[in-house]
C-alpha positions as a printed NumPy array, in Angstrom:
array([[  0.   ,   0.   ,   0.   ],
       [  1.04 ,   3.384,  -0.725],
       [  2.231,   5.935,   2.023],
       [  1.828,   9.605,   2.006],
       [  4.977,  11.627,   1.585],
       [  6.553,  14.311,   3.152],
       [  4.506,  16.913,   1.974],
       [  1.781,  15.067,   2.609],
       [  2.79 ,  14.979,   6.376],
       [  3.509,  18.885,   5.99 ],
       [  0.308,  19.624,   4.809],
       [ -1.538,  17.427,   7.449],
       [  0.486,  19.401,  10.221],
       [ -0.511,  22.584,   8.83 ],
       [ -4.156,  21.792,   8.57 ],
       [ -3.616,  20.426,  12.407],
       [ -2.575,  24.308,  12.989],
       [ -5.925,  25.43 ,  11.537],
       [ -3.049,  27.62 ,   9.059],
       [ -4.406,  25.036,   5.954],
       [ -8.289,  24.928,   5.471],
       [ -8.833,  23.395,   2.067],
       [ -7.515,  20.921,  -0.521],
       [ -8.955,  19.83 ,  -3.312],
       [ -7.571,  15.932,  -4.351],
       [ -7.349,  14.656,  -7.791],
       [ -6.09 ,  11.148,  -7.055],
       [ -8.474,   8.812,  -5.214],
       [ -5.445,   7.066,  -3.102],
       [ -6.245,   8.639,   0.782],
       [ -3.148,   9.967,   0.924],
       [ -3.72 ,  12.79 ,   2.722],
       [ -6.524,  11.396,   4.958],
       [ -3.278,   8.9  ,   5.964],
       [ -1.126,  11.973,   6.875],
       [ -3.927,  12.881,   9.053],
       [ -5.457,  15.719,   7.074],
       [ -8.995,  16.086,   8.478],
       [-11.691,  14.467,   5.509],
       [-14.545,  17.285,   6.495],
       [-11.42 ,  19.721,   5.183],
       [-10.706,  17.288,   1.759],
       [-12.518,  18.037,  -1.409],
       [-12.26 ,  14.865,  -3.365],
       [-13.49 ,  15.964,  -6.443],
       [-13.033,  13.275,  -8.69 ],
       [-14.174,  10.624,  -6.025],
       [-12.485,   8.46 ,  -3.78 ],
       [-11.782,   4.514,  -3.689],
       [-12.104,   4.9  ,   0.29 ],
       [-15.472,   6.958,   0.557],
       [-18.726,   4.683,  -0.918],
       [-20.962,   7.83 ,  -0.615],
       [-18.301,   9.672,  -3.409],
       [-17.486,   7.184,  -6.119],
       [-14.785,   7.482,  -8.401],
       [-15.848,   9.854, -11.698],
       [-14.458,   8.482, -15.13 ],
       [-12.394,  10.441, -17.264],
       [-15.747,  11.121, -19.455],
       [-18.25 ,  11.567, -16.454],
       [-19.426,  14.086, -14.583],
       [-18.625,  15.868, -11.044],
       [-20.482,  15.751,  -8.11 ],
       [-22.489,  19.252,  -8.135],
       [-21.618,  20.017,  -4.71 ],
       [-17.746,  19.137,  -4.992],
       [-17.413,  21.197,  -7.942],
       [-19.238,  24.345,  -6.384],
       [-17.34 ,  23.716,  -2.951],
       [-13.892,  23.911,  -5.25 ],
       [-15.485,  27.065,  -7.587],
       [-15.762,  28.538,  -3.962],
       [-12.502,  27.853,  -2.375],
       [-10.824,  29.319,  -6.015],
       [-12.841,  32.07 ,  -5.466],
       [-11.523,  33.039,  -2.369],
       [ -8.564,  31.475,  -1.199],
       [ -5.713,  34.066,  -0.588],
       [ -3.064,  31.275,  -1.203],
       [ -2.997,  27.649,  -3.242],
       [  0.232,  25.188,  -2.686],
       [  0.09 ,  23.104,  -6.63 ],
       [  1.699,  19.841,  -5.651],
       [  2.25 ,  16.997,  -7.956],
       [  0.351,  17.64 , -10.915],
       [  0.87 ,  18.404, -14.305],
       [ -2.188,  20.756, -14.897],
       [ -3.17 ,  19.669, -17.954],
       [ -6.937,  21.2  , -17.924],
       [ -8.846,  19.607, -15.881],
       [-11.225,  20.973, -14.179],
       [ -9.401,  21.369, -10.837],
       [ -6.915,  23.515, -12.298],
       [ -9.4  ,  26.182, -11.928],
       [ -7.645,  26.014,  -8.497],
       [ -4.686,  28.054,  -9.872],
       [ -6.107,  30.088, -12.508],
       [ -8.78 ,  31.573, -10.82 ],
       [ -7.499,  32.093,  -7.144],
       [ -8.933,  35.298,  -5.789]])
């Protein structure tokens, strides 16, 4: 099984600080829920393999209306977005760092 990586870890520790209040998660691996990120504070917007209630999205299917608004929102009006590991190639969630307040 996979283990989440330092930055991982950092980010958990900052979201235990209350200094880290959103992320939105591409991959569907629990990574960050591992680190001990808090999963009220996770936007899994393409589902999750751990979470029956948000199943994982195909490539050609559609997002959950209320993950996409939550991530619109947080784009909206986050003062600061860490990228880490992805390649941005136009998804959806890239929105993340093109349209940060």
């Amino acid at each position: 099984a996979c283990e989440p990586t330092l930055a991982h870890c950092v980010m958990a520790e900052l979201n235990r600080q209350n200094l880290l209040h959103g992320w939105v998660q591409q991959n569907h691996d629990g990574l960050p829920q591992k680190a001990g990120y808090r999963q009220e504070e996770i936007n899994e917007i393409h589902g999750s393999w751990f979470d029956p209630s948000s199943p994982v999205v195909k490539y050609s299917g559609c997002l959950r209306g209320d993950l996409f608004e939550d991530m619109e929102t947080q784009a909206q009006t986050s003062d600061l977005v860490l990228v880490l590991g992805t390649s941005l190639t136009g998804l959806n969630a890239d929105q993340g760092v093109t349209e940060t307040a």
